[in-house]
mmCIF file of C-alpha atoms in Angstrom:
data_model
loop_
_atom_site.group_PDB
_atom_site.id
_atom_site.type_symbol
_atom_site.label_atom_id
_atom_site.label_comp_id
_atom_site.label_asym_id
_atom_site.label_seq_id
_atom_site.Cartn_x
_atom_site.Cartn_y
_atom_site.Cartn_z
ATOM 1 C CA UNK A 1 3.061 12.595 -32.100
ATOM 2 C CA UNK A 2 2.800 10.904 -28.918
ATOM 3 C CA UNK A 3 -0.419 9.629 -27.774
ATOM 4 C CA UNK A 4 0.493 8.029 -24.463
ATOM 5 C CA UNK A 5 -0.962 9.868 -21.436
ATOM 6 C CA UNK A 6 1.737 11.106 -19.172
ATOM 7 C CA UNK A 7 0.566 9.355 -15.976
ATOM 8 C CA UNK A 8 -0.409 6.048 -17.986
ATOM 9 C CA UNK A 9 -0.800 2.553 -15.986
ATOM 10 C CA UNK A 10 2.808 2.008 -16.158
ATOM 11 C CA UNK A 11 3.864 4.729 -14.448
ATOM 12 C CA UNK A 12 1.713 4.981 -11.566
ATOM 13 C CA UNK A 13 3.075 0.983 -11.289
ATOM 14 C CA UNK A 14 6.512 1.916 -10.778
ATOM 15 C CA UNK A 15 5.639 4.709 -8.518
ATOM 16 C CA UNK A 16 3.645 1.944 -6.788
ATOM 17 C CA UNK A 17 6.408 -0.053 -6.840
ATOM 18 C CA UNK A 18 8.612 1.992 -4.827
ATOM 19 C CA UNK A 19 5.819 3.289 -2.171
ATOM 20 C CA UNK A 20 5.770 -0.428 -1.369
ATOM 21 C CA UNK A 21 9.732 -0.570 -0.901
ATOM 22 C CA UNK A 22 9.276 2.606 1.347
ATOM 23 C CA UNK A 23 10.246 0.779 5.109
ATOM 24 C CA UNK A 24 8.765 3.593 6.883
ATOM 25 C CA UNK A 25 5.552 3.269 5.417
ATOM 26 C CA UNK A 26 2.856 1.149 7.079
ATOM 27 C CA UNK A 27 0.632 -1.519 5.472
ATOM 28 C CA UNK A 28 -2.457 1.120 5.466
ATOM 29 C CA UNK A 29 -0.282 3.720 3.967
ATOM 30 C CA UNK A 30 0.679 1.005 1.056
ATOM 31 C CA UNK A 31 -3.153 0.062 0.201
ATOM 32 C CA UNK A 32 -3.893 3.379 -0.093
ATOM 33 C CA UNK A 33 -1.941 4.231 -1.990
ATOM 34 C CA UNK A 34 -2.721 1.480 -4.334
ATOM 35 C CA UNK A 35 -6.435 1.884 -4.088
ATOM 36 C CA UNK A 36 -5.729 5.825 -5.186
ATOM 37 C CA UNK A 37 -2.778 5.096 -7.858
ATOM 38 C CA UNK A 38 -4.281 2.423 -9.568
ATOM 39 C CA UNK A 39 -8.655 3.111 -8.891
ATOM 40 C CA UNK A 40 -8.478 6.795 -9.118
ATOM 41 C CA UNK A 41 -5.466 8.652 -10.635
ATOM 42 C CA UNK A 42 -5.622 10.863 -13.587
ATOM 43 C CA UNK A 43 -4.072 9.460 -17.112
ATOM 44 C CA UNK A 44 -3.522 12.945 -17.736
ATOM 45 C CA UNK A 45 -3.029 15.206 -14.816
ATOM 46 C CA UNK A 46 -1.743 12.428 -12.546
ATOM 47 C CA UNK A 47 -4.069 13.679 -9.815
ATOM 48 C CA UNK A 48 -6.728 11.758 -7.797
ATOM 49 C CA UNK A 49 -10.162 12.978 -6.693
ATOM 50 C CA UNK A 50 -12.239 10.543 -4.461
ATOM 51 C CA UNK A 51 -13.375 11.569 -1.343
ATOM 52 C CA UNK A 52 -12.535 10.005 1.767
ATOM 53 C CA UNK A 53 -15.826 7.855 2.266
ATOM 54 C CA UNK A 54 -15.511 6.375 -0.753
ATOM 55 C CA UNK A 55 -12.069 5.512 -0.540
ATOM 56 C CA UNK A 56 -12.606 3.758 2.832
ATOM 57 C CA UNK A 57 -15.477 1.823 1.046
ATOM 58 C CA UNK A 58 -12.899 0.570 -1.448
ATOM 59 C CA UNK A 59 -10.213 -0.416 1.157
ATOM 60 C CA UNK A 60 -13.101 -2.398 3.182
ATOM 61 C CA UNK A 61 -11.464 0.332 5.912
ATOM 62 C CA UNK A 62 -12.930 3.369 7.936
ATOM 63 C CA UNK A 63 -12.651 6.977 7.220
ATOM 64 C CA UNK A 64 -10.876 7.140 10.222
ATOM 65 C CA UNK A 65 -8.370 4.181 8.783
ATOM 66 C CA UNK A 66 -8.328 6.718 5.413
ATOM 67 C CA UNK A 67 -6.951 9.548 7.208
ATOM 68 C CA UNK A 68 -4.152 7.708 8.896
ATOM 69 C CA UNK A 69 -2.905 6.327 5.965
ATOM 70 C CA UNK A 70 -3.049 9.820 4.351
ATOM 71 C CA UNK A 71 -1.248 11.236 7.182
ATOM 72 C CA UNK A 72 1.358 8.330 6.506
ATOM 73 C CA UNK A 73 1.717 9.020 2.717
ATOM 74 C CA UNK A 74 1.712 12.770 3.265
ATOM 75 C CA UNK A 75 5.535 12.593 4.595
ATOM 76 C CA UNK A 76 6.934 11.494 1.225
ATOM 77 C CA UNK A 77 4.548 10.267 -1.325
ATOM 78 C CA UNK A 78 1.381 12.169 -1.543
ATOM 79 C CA UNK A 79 0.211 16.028 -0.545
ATOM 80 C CA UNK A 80 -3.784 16.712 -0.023
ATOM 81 C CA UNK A 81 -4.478 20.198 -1.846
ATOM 82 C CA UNK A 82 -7.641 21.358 -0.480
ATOM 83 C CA UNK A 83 -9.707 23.928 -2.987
ATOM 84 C CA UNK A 84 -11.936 25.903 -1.767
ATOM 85 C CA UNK A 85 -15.771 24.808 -2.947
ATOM 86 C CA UNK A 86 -14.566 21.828 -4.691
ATOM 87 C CA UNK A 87 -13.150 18.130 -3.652
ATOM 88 C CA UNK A 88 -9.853 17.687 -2.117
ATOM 89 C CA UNK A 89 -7.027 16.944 -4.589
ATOM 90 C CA UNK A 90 -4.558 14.365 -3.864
ATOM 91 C CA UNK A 91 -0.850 15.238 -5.567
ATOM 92 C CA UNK A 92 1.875 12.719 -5.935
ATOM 93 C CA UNK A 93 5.585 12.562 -5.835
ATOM 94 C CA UNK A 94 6.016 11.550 -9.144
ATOM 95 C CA UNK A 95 9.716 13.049 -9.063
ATOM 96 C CA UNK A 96 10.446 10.766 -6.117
ATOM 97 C CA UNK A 97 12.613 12.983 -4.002
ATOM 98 C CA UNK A 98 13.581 13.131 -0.871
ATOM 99 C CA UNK A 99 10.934 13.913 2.229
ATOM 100 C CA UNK A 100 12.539 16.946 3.336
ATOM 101 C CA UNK A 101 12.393 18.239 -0.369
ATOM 102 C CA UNK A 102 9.193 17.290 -1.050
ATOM 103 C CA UNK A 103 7.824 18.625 2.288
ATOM 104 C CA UNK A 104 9.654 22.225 1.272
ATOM 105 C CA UNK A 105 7.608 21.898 -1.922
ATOM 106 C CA UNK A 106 4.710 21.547 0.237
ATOM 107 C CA UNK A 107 5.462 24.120 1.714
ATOM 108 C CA UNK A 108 5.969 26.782 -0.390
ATOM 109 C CA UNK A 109 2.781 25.966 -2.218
ATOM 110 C CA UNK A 110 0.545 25.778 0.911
ATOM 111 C CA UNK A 111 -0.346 28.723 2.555
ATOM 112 C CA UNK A 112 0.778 28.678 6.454
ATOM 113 C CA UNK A 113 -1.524 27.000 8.519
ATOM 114 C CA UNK A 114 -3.467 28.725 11.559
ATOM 115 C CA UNK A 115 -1.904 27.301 14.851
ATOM 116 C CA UNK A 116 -5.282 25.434 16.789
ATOM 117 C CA UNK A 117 -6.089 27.439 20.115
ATOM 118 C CA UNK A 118 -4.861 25.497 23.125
ATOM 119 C CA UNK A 119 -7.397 24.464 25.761
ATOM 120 C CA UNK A 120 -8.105 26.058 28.479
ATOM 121 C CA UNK A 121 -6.395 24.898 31.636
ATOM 122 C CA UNK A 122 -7.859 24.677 35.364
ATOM 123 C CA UNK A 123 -5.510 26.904 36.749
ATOM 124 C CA UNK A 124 -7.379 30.040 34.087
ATOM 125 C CA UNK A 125 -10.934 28.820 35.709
ATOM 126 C CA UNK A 126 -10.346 28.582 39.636
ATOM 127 C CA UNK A 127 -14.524 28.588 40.216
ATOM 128 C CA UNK A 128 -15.603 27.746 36.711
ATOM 129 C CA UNK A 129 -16.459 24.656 34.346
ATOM 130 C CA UNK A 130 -12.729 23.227 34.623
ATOM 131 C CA UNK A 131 -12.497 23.094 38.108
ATOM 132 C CA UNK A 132 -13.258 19.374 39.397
ATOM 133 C CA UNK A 133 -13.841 20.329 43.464
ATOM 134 C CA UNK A 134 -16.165 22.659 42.760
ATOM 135 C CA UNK A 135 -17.902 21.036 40.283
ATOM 136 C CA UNK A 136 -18.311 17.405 42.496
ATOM 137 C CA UNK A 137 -20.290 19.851 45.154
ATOM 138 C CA UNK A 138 -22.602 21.254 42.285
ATOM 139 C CA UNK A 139 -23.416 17.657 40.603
ATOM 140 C CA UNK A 140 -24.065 16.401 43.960
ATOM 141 C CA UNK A 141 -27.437 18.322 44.086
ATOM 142 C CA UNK A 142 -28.233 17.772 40.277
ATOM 143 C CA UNK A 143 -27.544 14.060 40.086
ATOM 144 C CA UNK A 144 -31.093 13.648 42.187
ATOM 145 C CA UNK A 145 -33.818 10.872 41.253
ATOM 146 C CA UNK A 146 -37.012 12.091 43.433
ATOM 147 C CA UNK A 147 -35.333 14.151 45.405
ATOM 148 C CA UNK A 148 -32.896 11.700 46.562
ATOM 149 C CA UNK A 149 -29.088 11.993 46.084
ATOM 150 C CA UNK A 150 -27.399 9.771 43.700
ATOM 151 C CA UNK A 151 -24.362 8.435 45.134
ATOM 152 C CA UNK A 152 -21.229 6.371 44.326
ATOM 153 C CA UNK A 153 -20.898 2.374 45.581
ATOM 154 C CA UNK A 154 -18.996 2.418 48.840
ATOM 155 C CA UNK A 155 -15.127 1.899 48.608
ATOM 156 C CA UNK A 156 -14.970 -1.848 50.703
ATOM 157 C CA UNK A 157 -11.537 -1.303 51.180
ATOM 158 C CA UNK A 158 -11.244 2.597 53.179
ATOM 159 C CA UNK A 159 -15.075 2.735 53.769
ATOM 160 C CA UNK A 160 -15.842 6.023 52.136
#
């Protein structure tokens, strides 16, 4: 019987390995992945766990920093499963196939995400909140200091 663990040190090495030999991939991308592959990743379900703020205090990086380098990863080498109640899951290509068939993968297993609503444009709000003309006349009478109208510097040039 076998008692190596299926995602042992070696393995998440060589998958290492060729995340760093991945030219489309960006230095961030690369020490995240190391941070999660060799820090965090499951001997025996090959997944990884940490949330983002502590993975950000491992890199010496922001969250912000985190979640471009996840974005980077997530076109080849790594898929965020989200559960509901529970921590994000981070999946890996062990398989190593192409982008286009691990992003099918993705998608099968993910359900379809809700398109974001666009904003709303001036043209929808002729008199309302979006509409800058109408709104320089309001501010002028509620950008007072004792009664006294807060104005813009003078324009040396044209004098307005």
């Amino acid at each position: 019987m076998n008692n190596k663990a299926q995602f042992d040190i070696g393995r998440r090495h060589g998958l290492l390995l060729d995340i760093c030999a991945d030219r489309d991939l960006d230095r961030t991308g690369i020490h995240l992945a190391a941070v999660l592959l060799l820090l965090y990743c499951n001997s025996k379900t090959g997944q990884c766990n940490p949330n983002q703020e502590l993975i950000a205090q491992e890199m010496g990086r922001t969250e912000r920093t985190v979640r471009y380098g996840i974005a980077s990863l997530e076109a080849r080498w790594m898929r965020q499963v989200r559960h509901p109640r529970r921590n994000t899951c981070y999946e890996w290509n062990w398989d190593r196939v192409s982008a286009e068939e691990w992003q099918s993968r993705a998608e099968a297993l993910l359900p379809p995400r809700a398109e974001a609503p666009l904003p709303p444009r001036a043209e929808d709000y002729p008199s309302g909140p979006y509409n800058k003309e109408s709104n320089r006349e309001e501010n002028k009478e509620e950008n007072t200091h004792s009664g006294v109208c807060v104005r813009p510097p003078r324009d040396d040039k044209n004098g307005k």
